[in-house]
Each structure stands twice: as C-alpha cells, then as structure tokens.
Tab-separated table of C-alpha atoms and ligand atoms in Angstrom:
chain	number	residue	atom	x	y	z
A	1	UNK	CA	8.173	-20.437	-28.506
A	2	UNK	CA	5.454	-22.613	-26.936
A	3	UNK	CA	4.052	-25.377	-28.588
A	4	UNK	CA	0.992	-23.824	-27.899
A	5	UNK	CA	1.654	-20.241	-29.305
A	6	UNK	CA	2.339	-22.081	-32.822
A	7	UNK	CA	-0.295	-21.088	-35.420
A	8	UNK	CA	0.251	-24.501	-36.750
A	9	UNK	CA	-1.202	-26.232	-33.394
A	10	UNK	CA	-4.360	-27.867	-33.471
A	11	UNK	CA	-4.948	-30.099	-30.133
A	12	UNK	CA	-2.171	-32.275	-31.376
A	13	UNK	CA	-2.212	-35.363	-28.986
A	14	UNK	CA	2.294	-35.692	-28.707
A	15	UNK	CA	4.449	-33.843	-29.762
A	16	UNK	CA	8.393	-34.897	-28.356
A	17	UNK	CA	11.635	-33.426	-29.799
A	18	UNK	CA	14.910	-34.844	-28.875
A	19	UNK	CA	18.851	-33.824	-29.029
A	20	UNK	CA	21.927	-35.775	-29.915
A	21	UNK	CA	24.713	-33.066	-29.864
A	22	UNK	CA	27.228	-34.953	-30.783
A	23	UNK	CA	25.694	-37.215	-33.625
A	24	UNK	CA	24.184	-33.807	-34.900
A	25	UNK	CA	20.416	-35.093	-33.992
A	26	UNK	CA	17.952	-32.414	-33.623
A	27	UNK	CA	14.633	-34.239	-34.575
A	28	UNK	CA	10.679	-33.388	-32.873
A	29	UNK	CA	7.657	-36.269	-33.699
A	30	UNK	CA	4.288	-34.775	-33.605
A	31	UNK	CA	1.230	-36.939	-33.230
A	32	UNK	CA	-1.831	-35.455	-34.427
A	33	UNK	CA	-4.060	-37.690	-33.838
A	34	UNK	CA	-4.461	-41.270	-33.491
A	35	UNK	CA	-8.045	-42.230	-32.900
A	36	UNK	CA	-8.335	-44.139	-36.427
A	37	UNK	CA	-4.761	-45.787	-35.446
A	38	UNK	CA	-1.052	-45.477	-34.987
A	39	UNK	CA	0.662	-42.234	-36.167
A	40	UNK	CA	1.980	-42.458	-39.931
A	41	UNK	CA	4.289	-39.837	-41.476
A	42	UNK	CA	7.111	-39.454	-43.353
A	43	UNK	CA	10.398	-38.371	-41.506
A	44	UNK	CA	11.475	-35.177	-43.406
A	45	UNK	CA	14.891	-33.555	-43.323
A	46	UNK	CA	15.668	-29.922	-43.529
A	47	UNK	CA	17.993	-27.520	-42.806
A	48	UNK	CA	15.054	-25.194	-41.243
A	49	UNK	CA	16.531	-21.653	-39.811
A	50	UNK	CA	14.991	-22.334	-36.601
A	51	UNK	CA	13.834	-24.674	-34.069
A	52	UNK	CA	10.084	-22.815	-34.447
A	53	UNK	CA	10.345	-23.121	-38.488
A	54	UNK	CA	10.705	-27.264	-37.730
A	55	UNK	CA	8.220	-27.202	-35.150
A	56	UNK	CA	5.921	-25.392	-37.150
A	57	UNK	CA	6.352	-27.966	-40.306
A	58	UNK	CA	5.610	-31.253	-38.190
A	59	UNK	CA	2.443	-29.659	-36.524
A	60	UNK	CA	1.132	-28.708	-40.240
A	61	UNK	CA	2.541	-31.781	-41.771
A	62	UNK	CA	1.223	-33.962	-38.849
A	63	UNK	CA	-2.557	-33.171	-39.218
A	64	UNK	CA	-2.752	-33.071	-42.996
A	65	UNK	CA	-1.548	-36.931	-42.203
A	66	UNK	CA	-4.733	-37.472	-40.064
A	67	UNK	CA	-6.841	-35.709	-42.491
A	68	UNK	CA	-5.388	-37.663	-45.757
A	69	UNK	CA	-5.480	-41.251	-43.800
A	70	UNK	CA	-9.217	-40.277	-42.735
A	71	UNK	CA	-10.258	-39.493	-46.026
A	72	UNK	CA	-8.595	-42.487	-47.765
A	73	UNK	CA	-10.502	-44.483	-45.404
A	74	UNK	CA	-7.521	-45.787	-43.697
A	75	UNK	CA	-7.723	-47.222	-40.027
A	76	UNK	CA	-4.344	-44.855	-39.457
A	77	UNK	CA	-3.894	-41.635	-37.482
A	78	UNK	CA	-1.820	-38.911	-38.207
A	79	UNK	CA	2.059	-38.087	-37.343
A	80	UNK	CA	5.168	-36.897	-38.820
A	81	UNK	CA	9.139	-36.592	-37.941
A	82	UNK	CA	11.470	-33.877	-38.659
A	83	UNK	CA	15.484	-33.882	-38.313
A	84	UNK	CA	16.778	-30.475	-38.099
A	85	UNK	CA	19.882	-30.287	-40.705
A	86	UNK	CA	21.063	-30.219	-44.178
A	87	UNK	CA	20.333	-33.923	-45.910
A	88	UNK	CA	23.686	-33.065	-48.238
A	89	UNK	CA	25.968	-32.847	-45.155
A	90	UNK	CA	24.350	-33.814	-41.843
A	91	UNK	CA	22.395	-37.403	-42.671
A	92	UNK	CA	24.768	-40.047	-41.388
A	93	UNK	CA	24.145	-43.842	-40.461
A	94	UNK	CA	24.996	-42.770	-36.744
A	95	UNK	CA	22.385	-40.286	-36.613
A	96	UNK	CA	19.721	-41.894	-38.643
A	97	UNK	CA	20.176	-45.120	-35.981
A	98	UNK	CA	19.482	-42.641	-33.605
A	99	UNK	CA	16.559	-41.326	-34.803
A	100	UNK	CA	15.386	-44.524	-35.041
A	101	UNK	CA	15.914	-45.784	-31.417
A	102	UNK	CA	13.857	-41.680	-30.985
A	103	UNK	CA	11.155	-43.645	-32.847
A	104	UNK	CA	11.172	-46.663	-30.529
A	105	UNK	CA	11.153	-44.653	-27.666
A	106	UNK	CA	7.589	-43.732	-29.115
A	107	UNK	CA	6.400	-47.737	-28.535
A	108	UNK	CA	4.828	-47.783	-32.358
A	109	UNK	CA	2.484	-44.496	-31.365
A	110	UNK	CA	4.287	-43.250	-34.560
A	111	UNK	CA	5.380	-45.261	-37.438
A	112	UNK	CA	7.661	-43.637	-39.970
A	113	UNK	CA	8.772	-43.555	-43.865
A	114	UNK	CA	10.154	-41.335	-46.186
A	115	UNK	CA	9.951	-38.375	-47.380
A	116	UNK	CA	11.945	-34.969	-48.324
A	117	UNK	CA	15.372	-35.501	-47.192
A	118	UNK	CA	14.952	-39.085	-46.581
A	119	UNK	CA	15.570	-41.882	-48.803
A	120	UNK	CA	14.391	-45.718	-49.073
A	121	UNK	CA	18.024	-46.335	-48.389
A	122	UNK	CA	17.831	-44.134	-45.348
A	123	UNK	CA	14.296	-46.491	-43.841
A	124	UNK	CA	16.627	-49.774	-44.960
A	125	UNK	CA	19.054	-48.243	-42.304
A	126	UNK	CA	16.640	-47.301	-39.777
A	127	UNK	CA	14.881	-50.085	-40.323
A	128	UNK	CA	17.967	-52.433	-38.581
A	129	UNK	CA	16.685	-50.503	-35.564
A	130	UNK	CA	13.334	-49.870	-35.116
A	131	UNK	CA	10.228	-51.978	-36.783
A	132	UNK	CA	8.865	-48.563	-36.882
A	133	UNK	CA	9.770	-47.589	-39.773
A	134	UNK	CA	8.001	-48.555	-43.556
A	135	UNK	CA	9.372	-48.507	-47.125
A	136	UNK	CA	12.075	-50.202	-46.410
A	137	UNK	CA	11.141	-53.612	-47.686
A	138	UNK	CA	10.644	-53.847	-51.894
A	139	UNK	CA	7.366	-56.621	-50.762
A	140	UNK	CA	7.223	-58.999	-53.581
A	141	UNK	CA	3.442	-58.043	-54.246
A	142	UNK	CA	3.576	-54.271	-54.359
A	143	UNK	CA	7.150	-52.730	-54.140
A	144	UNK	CA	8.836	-49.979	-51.927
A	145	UNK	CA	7.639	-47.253	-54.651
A	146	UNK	CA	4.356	-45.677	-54.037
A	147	UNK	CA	4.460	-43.541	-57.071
A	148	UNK	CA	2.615	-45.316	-59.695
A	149	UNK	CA	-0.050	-45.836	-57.362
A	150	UNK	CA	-0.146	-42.474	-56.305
A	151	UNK	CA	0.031	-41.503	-60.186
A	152	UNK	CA	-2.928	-43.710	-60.620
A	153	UNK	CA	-5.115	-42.425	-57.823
A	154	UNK	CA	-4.518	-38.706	-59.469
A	155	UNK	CA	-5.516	-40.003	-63.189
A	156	UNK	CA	-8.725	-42.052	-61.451
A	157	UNK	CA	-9.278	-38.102	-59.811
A	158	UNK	CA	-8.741	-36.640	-63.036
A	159	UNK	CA	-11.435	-38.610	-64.687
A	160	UNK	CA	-13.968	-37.661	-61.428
A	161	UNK	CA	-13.163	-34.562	-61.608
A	162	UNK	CA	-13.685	-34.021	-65.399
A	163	UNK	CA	-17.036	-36.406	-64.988
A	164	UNK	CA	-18.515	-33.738	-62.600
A	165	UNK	CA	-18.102	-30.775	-64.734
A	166	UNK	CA	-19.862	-33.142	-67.405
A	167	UNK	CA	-16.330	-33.010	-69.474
A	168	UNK	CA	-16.795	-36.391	-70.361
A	169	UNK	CA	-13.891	-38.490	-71.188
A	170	UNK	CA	-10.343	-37.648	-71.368
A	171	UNK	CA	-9.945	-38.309	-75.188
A	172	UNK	CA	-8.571	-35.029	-77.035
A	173	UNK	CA	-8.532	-32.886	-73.443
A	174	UNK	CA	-5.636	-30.961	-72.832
A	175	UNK	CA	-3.891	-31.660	-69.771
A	176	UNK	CA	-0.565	-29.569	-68.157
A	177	UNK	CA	1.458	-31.356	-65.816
A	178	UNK	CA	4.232	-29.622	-63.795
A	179	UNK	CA	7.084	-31.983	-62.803
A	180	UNK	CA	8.188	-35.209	-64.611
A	181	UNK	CA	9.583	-36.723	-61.554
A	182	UNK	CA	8.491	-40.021	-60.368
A	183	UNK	CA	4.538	-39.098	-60.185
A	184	UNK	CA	4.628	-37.005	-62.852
A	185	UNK	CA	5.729	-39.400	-65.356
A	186	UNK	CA	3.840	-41.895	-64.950
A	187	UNK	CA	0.536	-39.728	-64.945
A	188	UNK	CA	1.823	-38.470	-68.270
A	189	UNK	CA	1.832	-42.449	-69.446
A	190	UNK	CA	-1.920	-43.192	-68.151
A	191	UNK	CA	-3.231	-39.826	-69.581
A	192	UNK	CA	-1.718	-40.386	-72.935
A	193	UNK	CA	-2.819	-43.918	-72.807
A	194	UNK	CA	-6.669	-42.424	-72.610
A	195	UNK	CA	-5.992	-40.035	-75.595
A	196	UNK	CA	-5.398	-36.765	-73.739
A	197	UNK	CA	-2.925	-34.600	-75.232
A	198	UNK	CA	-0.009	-33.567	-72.340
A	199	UNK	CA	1.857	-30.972	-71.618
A	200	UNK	CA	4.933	-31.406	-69.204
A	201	UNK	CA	7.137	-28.970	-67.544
A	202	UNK	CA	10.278	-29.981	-65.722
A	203	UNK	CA	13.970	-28.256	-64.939
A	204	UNK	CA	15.637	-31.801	-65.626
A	205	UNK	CA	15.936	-31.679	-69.232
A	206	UNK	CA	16.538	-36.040	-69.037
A	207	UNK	CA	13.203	-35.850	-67.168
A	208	UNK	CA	11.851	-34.004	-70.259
A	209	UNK	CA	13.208	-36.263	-72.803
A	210	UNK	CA	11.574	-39.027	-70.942
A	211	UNK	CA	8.139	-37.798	-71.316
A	212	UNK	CA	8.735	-36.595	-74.669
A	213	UNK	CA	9.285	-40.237	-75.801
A	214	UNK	CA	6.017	-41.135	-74.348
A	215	UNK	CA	4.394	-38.571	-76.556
A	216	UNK	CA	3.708	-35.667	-74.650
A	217	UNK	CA	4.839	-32.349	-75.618
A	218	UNK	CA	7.336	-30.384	-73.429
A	219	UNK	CA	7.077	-26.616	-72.346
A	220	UNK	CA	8.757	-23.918	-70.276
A	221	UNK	CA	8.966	-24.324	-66.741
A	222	UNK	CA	7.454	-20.877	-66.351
A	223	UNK	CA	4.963	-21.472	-68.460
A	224	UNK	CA	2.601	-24.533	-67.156
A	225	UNK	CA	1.007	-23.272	-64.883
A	226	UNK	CA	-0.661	-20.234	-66.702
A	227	UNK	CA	-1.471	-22.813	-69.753
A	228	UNK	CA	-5.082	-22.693	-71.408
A	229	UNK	CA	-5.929	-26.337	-70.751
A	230	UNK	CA	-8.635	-28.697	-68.829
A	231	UNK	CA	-6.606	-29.971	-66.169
A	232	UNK	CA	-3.807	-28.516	-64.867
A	233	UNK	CA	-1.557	-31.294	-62.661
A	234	UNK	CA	1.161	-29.477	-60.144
A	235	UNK	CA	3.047	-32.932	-59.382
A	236	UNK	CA	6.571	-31.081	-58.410
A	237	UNK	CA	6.502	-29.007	-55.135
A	238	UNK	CA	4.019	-27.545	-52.778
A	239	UNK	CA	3.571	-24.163	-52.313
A	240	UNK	CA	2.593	-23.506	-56.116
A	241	UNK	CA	-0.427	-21.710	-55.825
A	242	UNK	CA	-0.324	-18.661	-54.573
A	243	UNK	CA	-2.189	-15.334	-54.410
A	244	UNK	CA	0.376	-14.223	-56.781
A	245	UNK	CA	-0.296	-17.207	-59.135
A	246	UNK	CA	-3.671	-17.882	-58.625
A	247	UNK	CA	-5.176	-15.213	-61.071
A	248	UNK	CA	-3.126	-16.266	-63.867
A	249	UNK	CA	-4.216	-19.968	-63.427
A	250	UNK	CA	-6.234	-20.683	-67.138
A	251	UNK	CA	-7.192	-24.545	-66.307
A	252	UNK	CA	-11.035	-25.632	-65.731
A	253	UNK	CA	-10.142	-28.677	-63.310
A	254	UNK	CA	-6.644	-28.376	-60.805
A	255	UNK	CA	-5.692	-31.820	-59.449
A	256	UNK	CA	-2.012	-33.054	-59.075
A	257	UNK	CA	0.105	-35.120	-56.390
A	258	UNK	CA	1.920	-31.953	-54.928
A	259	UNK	CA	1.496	-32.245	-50.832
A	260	UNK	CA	-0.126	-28.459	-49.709
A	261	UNK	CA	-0.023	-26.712	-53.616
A	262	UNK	CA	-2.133	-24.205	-52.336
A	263	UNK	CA	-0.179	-21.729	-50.102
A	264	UNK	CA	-3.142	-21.384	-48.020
A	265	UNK	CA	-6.138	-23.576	-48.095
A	266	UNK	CA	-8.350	-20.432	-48.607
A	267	UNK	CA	-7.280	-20.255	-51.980
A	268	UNK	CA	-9.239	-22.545	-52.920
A	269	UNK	CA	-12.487	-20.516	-52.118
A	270	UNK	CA	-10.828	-17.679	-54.766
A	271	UNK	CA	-10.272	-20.515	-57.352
A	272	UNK	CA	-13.975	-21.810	-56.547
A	273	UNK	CA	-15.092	-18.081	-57.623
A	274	UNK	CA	-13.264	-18.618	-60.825
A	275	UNK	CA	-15.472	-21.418	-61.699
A	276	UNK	CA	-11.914	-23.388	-61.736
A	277	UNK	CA	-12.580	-27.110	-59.759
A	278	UNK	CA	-9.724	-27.423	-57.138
A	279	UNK	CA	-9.348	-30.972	-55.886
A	280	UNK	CA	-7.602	-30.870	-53.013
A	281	UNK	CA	-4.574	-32.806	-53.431
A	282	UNK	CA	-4.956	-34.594	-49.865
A	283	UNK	CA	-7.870	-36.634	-50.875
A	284	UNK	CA	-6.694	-37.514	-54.518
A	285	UNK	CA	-2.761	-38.469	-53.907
A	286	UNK	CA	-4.125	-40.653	-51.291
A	287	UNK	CA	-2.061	-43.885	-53.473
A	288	UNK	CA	0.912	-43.075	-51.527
A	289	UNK	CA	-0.599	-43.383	-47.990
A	290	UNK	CA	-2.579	-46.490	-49.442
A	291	UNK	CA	0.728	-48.061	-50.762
A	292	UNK	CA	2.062	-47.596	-47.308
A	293	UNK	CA	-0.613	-49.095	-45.203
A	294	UNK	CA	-0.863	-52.527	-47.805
A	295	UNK	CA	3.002	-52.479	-46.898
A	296	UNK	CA	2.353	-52.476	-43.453
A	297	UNK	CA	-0.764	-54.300	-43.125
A	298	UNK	CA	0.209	-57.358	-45.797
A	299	UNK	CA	-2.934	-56.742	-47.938
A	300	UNK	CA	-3.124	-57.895	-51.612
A	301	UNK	CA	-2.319	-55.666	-54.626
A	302	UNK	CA	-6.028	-56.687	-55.327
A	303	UNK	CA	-6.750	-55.113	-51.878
A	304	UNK	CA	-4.880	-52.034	-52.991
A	305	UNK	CA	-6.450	-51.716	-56.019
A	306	UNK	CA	-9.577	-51.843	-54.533
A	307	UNK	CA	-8.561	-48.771	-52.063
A	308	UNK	CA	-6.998	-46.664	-54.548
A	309	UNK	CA	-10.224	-47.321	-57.325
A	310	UNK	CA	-12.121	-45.380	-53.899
A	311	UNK	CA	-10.946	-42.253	-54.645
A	312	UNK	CA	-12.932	-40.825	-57.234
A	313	UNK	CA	-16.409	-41.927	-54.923
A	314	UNK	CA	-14.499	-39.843	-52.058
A	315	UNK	CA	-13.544	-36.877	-54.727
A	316	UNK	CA	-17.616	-37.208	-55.855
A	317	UNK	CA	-18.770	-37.187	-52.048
A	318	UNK	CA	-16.606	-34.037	-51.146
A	319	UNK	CA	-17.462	-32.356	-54.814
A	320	UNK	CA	-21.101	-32.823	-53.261
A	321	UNK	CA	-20.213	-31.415	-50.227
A	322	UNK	CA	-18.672	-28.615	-51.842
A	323	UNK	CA	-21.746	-27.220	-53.227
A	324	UNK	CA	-22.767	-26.512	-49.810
A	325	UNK	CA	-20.411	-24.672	-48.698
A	326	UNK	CA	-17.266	-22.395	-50.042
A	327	UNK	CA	-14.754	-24.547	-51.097
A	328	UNK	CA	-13.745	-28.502	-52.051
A	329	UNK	CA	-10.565	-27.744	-49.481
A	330	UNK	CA	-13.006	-26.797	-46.919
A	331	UNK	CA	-15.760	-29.771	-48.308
A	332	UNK	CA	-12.588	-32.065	-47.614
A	333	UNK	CA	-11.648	-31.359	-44.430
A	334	UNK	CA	-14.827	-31.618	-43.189
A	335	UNK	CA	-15.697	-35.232	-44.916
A	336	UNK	CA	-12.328	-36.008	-43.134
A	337	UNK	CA	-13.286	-34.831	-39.920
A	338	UNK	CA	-16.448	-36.493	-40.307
A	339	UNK	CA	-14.813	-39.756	-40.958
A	340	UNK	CA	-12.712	-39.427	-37.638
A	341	UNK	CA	-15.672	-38.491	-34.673
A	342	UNK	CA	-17.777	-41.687	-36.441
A	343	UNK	CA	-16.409	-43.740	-34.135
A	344	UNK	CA	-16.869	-47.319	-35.819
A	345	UNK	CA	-15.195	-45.834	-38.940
A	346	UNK	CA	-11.588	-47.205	-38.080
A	347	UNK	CA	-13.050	-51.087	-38.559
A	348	UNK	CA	-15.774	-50.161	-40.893
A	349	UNK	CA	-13.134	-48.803	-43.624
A	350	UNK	CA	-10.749	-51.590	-42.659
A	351	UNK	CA	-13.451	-53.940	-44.164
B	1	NAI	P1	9.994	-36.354	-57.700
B	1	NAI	O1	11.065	-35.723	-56.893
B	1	NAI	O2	10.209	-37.713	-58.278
B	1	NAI	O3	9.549	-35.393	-58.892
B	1	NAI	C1	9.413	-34.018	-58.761
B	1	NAI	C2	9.778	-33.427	-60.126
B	1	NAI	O4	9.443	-32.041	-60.115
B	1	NAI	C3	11.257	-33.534	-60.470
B	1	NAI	O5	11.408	-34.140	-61.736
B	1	NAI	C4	11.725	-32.081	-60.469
B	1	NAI	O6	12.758	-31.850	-61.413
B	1	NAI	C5	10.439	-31.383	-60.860
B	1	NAI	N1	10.413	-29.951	-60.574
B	1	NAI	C6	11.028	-29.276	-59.567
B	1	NAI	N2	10.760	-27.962	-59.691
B	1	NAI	C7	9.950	-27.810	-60.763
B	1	NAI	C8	9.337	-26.691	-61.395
B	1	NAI	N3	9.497	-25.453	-60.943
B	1	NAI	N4	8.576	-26.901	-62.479
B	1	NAI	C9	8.395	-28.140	-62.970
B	1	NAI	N5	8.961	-29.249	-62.416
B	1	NAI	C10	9.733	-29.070	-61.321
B	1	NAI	O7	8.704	-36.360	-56.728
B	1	NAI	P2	7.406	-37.281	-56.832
B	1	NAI	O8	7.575	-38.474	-55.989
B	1	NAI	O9	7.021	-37.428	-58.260
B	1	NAI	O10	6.327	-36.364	-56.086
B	1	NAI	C11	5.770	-35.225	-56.716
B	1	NAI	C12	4.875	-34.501	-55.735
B	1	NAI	O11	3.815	-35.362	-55.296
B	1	NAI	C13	5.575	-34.037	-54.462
B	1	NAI	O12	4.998	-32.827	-54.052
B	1	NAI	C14	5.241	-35.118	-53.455
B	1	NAI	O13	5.247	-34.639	-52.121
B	1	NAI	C15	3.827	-35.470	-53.877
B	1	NAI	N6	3.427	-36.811	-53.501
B	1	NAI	C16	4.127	-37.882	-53.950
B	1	NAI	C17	3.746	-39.160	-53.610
B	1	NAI	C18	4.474	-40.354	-54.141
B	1	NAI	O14	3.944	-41.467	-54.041
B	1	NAI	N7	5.657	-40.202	-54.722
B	1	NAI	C19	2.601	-39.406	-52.719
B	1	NAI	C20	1.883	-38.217	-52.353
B	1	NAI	C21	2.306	-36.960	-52.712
C-alpha cells in the first residue's frame, strides 16, 4: 500500500520508515506538519499485524499532534514514531539506540517522547543518543511526569464545560471517571477537592483502593460509562465511544484525557443531537503536550501554569464555535486549523 492510498493521509509533509533486521527495528516517523515548529510525538510501540496497520496509526496519530499543539497554542508542529513489535519481547537497548540514531537521521524535524509501549526509562536510553528525544530528564522545576498537569488541564475543562451549560460549580455534581491510572487519579483528587462526588472505574483493583481512600466511590468496569451523572471522564483508553456505546451514554458534559475516545470524530455530531456536550479530548488534555514543550523549551512552572490555566478560554472559544456548526470535534479542528494558516501565530502564542 501507498502512502497515498492510506485513508489516514492528509498532505503529511515526511513520512520515512526504516529497517534493522537484525536488531528487530521496523519503525516509520511521520511529520504532519511543521509550520508552527519541529515535529513532536510520542514514539509508540506495537505489535501491529501489518506494515499498513502501523502506517496507518502514525499518519492518524501524527496530525492529531499538529492539531493538539495548534490548539494549545504551542509554537510546535505535529509528528509521531512507531516501532513495529511486541514492547514485552522485542524492546531492547540495541534497538531502542537504533531508533534513536533513525531520529537523528531526521536533523531535529521530529523530536520524540513517550508513549504506549515506551517508557521514561526507554527516552533515558535513547536519550544517550539522540538530543531528540524529551522526558527523559526529571527537570528540577516540573518533573518527567506530565500527568498531573494533564489531570489539571481536564478538571480546569471540566469546570468550562459545566460553566457553559450554566451548571455552575462543581460542588455536589456527580462525576464518572473511567480509569484510575496516572490521570485518572489525580482528577479524582482535584474533583473531590471542589466537592463533587466521584465515581471511578478501573480493572486494577490497587488502582481502586487508591481512589477509594481519597473518597470517591468505586463501580463496575462495565458500568461507568452508561452512569446517570454530569460529567462523564474516559481517562483509560481510546476508542471508548462508539456507535455501539454512544446511545447508552447518560452524562450531560463528556470530557476526559483518553487520546481519540471517540471511534470516529463524527460521533460527536450524534452526541451533539443528544444535547450531551462532547469536549474533544485534543483541546482539553493539552497538559501533557504543555508539560513537554516547558521541558524542552526551559520555561517556568509559572509559565506552565499560565499555559495550562488557557484551556478553558480555548474550550469557551471552540464551545462558541460549535454553535455554528455540527459539532465541538468539528468546532475544534477548525479553531486548530485556524491557528496554523495565521501565520504570525507560532511567535504570537510563544509570547
Ligand atoms: P495509565 O496507564 O496511567 O492509566 C490508565 C488506567 O486505565 C489504568 O489504571 C488501567 O488499569 C485503566 N483501565 C484500562 N482499561 C480500563 C477499563 N476498561 N475501564 C476502566 N479503566 C481501565 O494512563 P494515563 O497516563 O493516566 O493516561 C490515561 C489516558 O489519557 C490515556 O488514553 C492517555 O493516552 C491519555 N493522555 C494522557 C496524558 C498524560 O499526561 N499521562 C496526556 C494526554 C493524554
């Protein structure tokens, strides 16, 4: 299959694959776009059943990256990296150093970090090769872990999103969150420090116990998502909403951290017809892409802070948008693709 033929291909500006047979190195880099600035994306590893499965993933994966970094305001483009193989019992130091001297071949067009597959550990070893590669250091001022900020971006979303149905505050709303994982948990903690009453779903039954110590009240797995609350928060996997799913959904607001929840982004005109708000989770997990660019760019926590207290007047913008046309997933990508073709935006955002 062509690049070309993929239904995932959108004008991308690179995309590069390259093949180490005998470290086991089957890896592609896409660019999307880098008109705001170099490429960011994580690196993800899977053991995809073919070559068009991976190539697939980094085209899709690639442009939501230039679409998140746009709409966070970030002078960054959009890129991503994925190694064809099973993270269990292909991810070795030899191959990761060669994915990393992949990278440099790239000459900082495409900066990497982790993501499925790939650990911190995994950018501390690539990192001995190529300065391309993020999350590595734990910087004094912010820390390798982008999760609380991300966390705090979605609670900051929560609160926008709630504000424009005229909900009010979060005191005594109910509020289902699926996953306790790293994100999860530490929405639970800001949520339940505002009064809400939470809900949390999660396989890991330590995960559970976690968040049940922090006062929210566990449920089934299979049960969250259908829950009669005020905001439901997918923060586990993507992929959750589905036309299958969809119908059963009883929250007023949707807005987690999970990358792509919607199986197809014109779900979110059917949950717009249910009078449920969708906030597209591109624009309000935008604390992990934030995180990564103070990393990179040396800004303050202040500075960070700053960024990350912009979501909710991005959320209100594309909620405004949204009322002009049929969805806040379609409102979003075009505030996004506004942001890239004005042409000063790159040093206008960076302040
Ligand atoms: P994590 O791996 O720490 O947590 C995910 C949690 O979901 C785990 O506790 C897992 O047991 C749970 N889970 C798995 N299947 C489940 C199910 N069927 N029902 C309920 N829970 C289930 O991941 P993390 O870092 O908290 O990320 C969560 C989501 O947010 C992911 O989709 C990630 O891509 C996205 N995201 C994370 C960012 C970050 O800063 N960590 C940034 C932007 C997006």
């Amino acid at each position: 299959m062509s690049v070309f033929d993929s239904p995932y291909y959108d004008h991308h500006e690179y995309v590069v694959s390259h093949s180490r047979p005998e470290l086991g190195l089957q890896a592609i880099v896409a660019i999307h776009n880098s008109q705001l600035g170099p490429a960011v994306g994580g690196c993800r590893m899977f053991p995809y059943d073919t070559g068009a499965a991976a190539l697939d993933d980094v085209l899709r994966l690639s442009r939501g990256m230039t679409y998140k970094s746009a709409l966070a305001g970030l002078p960054l483009g959009g890129g991503k990296a994925v190694i064809i193989g099973d993270p269990q019992r292909h991810k070795t130091p030899a191959l990761l150093d060669a994915m990393a001297e992949f990278i440099n071949s790239l000459d900082g067009r495409y900066i990497t970090a982790e993501d499925s597959g790939t650990s911190v550990a995994d950018m501390a070893i690539m990192r001995r090769t190529s300065r391309y590669v993020l999350g590595a250091e734990n910087l004094q001022h912010i820390g390798a872990d982008p999760s609380p900020y991300t966390a705090r971006g979605v609670y900051l979303g929560i609160r926008a999103a709630l504000a424009w149905r005229g909900e009010g505050e979060l005191t005594g709303k109910r509020v289902a969150i699926q996953g306790a994982g790293a994100v999860g948990a530490a929405l639970c903690r800001l949520l339940l420090a505002a009064g809400a009453d939470v809900y949390v779903a999660d396989p890991d039954p330590r995960r559970c116990a976690a968040v049940q110590a922090l006062g929210a009240v566990v449920v089934p797995v299979d049960q969250v998502l259908t829950m009669e609350v005020d905001v439901l928060a997918p923060c586990a996997m993507g992929g959750v909403i589905s036309a299958a799913t969809l119908p059963t959904i009883q929250a007023a607001v949707v807005a987690g951290a999970a990358n792509n929840m919607l199986v197809d982004g014109s779900l979110a005109s059917q949950l717009a017809e249910r009078d449920i708000l969708y906030v597209p989770d591109f624009a309000i997990n935008a604390g992990g892409i934030m995180t990564v660019y103070c990393q990179r760019s040396g800004e303050s926590l202040a500075e960070l802070e700053r960024r990350i207290e912009s979501i909710p007047d991005t959320l209100n913008a594309l909620f405004a948008l949204a009322e002009g046309c049929a969805s806040t997933h379609i409102a979003a990508e075009r505030l996004a693709q506004q942001r890239l073709h004005s042409t000063d935006v790159g040093l206008r955002q960076a302040g």
